[in-house]
Short mmCIF file of C-alpha atoms in Angstrom, two decimals:
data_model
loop_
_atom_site.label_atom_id
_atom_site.label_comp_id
_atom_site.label_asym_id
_atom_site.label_seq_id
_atom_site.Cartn_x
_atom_site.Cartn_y
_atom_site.Cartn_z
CA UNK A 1 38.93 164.22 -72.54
CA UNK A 2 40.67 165.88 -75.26
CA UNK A 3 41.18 169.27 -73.84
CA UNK A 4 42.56 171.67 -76.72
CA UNK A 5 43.16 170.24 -80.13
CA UNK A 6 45.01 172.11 -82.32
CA UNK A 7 44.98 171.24 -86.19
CA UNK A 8 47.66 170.87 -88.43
CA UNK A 9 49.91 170.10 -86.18
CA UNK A 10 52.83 170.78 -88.83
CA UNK A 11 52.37 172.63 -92.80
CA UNK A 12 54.66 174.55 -95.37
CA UNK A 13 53.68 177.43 -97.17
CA UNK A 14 55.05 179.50 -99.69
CA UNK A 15 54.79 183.10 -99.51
CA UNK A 16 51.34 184.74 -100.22
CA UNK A 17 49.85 181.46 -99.98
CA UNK A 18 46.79 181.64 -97.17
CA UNK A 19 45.67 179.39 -94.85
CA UNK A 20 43.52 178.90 -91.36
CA UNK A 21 44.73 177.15 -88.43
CA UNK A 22 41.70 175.21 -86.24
CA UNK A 23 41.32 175.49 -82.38
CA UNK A 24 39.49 173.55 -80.57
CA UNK A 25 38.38 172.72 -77.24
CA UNK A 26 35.52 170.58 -75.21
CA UNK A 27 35.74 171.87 -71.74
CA UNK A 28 32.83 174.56 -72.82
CA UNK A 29 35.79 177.52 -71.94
CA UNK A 30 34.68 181.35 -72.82
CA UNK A 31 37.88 182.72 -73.17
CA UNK A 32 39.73 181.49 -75.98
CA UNK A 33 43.59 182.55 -77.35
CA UNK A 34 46.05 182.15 -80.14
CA UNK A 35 50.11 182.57 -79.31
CA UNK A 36 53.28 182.54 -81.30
CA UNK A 37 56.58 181.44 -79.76
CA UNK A 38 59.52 182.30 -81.64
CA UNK A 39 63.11 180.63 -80.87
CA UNK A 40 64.06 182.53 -77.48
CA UNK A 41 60.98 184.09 -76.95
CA UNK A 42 58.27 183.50 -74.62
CA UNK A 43 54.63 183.19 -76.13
CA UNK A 44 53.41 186.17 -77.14
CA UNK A 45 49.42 186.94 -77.88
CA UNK A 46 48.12 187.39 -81.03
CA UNK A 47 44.28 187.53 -80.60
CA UNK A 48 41.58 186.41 -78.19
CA UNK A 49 38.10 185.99 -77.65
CA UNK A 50 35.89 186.24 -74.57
CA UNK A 51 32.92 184.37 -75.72
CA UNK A 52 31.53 183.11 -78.90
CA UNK A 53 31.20 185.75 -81.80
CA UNK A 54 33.57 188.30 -79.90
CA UNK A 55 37.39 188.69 -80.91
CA UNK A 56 40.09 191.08 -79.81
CA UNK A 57 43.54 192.20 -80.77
CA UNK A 58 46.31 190.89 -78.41
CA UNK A 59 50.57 192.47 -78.72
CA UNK A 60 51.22 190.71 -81.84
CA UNK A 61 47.91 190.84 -84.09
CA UNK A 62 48.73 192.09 -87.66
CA UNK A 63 49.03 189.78 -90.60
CA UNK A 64 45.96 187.64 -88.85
CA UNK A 65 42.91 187.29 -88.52
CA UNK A 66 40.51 185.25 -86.15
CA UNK A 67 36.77 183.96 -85.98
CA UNK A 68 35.16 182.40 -83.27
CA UNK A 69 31.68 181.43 -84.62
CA UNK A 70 30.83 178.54 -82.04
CA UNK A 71 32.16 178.49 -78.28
CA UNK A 72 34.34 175.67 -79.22
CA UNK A 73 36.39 176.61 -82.20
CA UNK A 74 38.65 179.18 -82.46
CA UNK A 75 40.28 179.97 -86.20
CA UNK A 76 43.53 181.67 -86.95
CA UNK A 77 44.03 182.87 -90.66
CA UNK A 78 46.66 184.33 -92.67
CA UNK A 79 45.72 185.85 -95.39
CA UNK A 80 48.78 186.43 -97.31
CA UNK A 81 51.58 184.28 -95.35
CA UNK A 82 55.10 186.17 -94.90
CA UNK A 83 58.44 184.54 -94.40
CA UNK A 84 58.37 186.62 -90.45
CA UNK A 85 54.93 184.33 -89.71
CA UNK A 86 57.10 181.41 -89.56
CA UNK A 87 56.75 179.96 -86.06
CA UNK A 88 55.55 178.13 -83.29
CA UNK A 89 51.69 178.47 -83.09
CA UNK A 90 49.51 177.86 -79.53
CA UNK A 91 45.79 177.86 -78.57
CA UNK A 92 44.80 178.04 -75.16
CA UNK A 93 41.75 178.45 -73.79
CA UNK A 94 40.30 178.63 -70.11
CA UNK A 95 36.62 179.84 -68.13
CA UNK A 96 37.70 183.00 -65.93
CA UNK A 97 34.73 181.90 -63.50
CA UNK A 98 35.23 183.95 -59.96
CA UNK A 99 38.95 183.45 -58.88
CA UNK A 100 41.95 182.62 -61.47
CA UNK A 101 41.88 180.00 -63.42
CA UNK A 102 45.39 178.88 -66.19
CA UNK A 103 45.04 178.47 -69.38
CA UNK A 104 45.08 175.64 -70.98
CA UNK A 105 47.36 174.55 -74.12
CA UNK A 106 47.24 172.99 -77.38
CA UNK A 107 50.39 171.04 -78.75
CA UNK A 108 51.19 173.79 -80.74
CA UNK A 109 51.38 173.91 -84.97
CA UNK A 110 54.70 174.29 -86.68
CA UNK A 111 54.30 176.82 -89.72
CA UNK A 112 57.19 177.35 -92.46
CA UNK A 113 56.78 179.95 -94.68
CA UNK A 114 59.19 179.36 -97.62
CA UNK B 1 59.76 196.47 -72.97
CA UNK B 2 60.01 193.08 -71.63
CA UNK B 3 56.97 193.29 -68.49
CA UNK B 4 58.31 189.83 -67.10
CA UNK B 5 62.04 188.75 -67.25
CA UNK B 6 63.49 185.35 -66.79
CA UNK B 7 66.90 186.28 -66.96
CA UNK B 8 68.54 182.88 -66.81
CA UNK B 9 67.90 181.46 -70.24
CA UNK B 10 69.34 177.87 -68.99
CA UNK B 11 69.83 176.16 -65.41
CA UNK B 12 71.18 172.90 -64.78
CA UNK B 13 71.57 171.01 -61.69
CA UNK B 14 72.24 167.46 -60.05
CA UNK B 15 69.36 165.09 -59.67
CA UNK B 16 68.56 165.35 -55.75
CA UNK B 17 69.25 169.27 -55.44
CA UNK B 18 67.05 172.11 -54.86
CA UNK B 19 65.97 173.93 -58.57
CA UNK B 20 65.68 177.69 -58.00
CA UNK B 21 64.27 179.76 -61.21
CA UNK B 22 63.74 183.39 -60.70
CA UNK B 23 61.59 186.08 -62.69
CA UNK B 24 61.20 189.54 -62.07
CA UNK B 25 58.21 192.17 -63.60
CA UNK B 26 58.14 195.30 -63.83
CA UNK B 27 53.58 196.02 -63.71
CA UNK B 28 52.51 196.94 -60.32
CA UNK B 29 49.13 196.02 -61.71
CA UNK B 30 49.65 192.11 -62.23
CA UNK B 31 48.05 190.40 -59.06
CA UNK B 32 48.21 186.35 -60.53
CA UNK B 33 51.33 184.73 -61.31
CA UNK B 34 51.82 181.08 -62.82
CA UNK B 35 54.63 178.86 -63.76
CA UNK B 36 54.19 176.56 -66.96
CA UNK B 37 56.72 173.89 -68.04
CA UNK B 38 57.23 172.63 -71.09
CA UNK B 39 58.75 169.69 -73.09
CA UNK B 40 59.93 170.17 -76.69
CA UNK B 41 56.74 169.44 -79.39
CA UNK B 42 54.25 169.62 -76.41
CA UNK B 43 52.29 172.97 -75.59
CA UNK B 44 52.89 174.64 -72.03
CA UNK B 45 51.72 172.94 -69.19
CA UNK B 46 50.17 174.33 -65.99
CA UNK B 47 52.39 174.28 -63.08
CA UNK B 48 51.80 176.03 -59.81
CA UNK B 49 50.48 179.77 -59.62
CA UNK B 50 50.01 182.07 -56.75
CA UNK B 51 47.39 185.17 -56.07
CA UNK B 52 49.46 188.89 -54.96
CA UNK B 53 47.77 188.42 -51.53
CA UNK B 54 49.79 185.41 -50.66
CA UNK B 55 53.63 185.20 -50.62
CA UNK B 56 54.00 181.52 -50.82
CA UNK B 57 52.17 178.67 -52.59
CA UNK B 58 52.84 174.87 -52.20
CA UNK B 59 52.12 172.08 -54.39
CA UNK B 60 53.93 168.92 -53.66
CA UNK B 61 57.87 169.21 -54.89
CA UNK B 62 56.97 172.81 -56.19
CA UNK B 63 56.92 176.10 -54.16
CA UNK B 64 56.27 179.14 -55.48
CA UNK B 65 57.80 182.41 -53.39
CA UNK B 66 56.42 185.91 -54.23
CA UNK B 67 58.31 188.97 -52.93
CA UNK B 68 55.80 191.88 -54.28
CA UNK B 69 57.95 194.65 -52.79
CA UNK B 70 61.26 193.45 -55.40
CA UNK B 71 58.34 192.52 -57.78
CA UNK B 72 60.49 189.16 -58.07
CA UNK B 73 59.17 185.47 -57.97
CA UNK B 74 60.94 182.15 -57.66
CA UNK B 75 59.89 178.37 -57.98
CA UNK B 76 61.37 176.27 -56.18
CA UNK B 77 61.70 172.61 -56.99
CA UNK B 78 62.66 169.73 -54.07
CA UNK B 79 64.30 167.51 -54.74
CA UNK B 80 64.98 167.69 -58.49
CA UNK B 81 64.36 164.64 -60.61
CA UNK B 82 65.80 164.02 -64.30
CA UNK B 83 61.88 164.42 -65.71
CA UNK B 84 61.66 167.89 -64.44
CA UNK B 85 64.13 168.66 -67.34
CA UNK B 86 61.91 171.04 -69.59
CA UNK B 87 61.36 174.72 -70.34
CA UNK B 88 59.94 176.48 -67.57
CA UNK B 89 57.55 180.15 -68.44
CA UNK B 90 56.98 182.59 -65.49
CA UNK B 91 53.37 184.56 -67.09
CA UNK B 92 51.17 187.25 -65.11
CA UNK B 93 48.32 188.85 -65.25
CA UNK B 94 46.28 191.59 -64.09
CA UNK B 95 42.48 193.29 -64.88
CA UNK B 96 43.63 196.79 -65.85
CA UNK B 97 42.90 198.91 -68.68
CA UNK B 98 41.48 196.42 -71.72
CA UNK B 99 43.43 193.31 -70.31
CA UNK B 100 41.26 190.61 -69.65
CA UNK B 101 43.31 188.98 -67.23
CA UNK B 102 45.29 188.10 -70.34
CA UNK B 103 48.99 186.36 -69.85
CA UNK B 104 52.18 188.06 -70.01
CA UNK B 105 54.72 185.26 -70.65
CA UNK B 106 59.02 185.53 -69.86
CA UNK B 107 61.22 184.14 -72.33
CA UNK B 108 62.00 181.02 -70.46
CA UNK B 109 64.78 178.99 -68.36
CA UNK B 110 65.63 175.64 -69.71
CA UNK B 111 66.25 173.43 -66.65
CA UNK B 112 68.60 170.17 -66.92
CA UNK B 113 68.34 167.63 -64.02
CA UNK B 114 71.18 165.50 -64.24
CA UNK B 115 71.52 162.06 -63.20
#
């Protein structure tokens, strides 16, 4: 069992360049969510999706974009990558069902913007 | 404004000892609260978490205390053992306004278990 695979796990971009980060999971979760973590900072929420087709804006959402055109996958781009999107990038995803459930985490991908 | 505070960013104590990390909010609306861990190049982990109608949860070594009147909560981790060493994230939620239950994370306490 997989859980949430998060792909690449490490890439280098120059400025302006674009690119799309993959999320995926197999434990047939609705809710679905993309993090940053920055060097003393907790994770912060970029965007998130309830259920397939259906994205939201989280605290940190500008400069990205997301998709979520099957229930498994989850996609992250940047359009036009900036030196400030370099960081520490997380997927989670989890099924709400009828009491709290955690999320659950990808290994994160490493992005440099040069 | 930071919602939830870890205010120690490191802890470190002897192998054996009791591991207290603390983190305080400031939403009266978040009713879930969970402790992750994590170890460098690995995503957060799911630790313990407790519902706003209890005031303690167990899980083996780990205890999780919730004081809603001082909106503060502390793990507690007995005894300590050198493979606890990680980062540890306090994160709550809460369904109000357009939330979704969605996860407000703390900055973090690094916690070193020595030998």
């Amino acid at each position: 069992n997989a859980g949430v695979t998060q792909t690449p796990k490490f890439r280098v971009l120059k400025t302006g360049q674009s690119m799309t980060l993959l999320c995926a999971q197999d434990m047939n979760h609705e809710y679905m969510y993309w993090y940053r973590q920055d060097p003393g900072m907790g994770l912060r929420l970029i965007h998130y999706s309830v259920g397939e087709g259906t994205t939201a804006k989280g605290e940190v959402p500008d400069g990205y974009n997301v998709s979520r055109l099957k229930k498994q996958n989850f996609l992250l781009g940047l359009e036009s990558a900036a030196p400030s999107q370099t960081s520490v990038y997380f997927c989670a995803s989890t099924d709400p069902g009828t009491v709290n459930q955690p999320q659950h985490f990808g290994d994160g991908t490493r992005l440099s913007i040069l | 404004d930071q919602q939830v505070k870890q205010n120690s960013p490191s802890l470190s104590v002897q192998e054996g000892r009791i591991s207290i990390l603390n983190c305080d909010y400031t939403n009266s609306m978040f009713d879930y609260f969970l402790w992750y861990k994590k170890y460098p190049a690995e995503g957060p982990t799911f630790l313990i978490s407790i519902s706003s109608i209890k005031d303690k949860n167990e899980d083996g070594r780990f205890t999780v205390f919730l004081n809603k009147s001082a909106k503060h909560l502390s793990l507690h981790i007995v005894p300590s053992q050198p493979g606890d060493s990680a980062v540890y994230f306090c994160a709550a939620s809460g369904f109000y306004g357009g939330s979704q239950g969605n996860l407000i994370f703390g900055k973090g306490t690094k916690l070193s278990v020595k030998p």
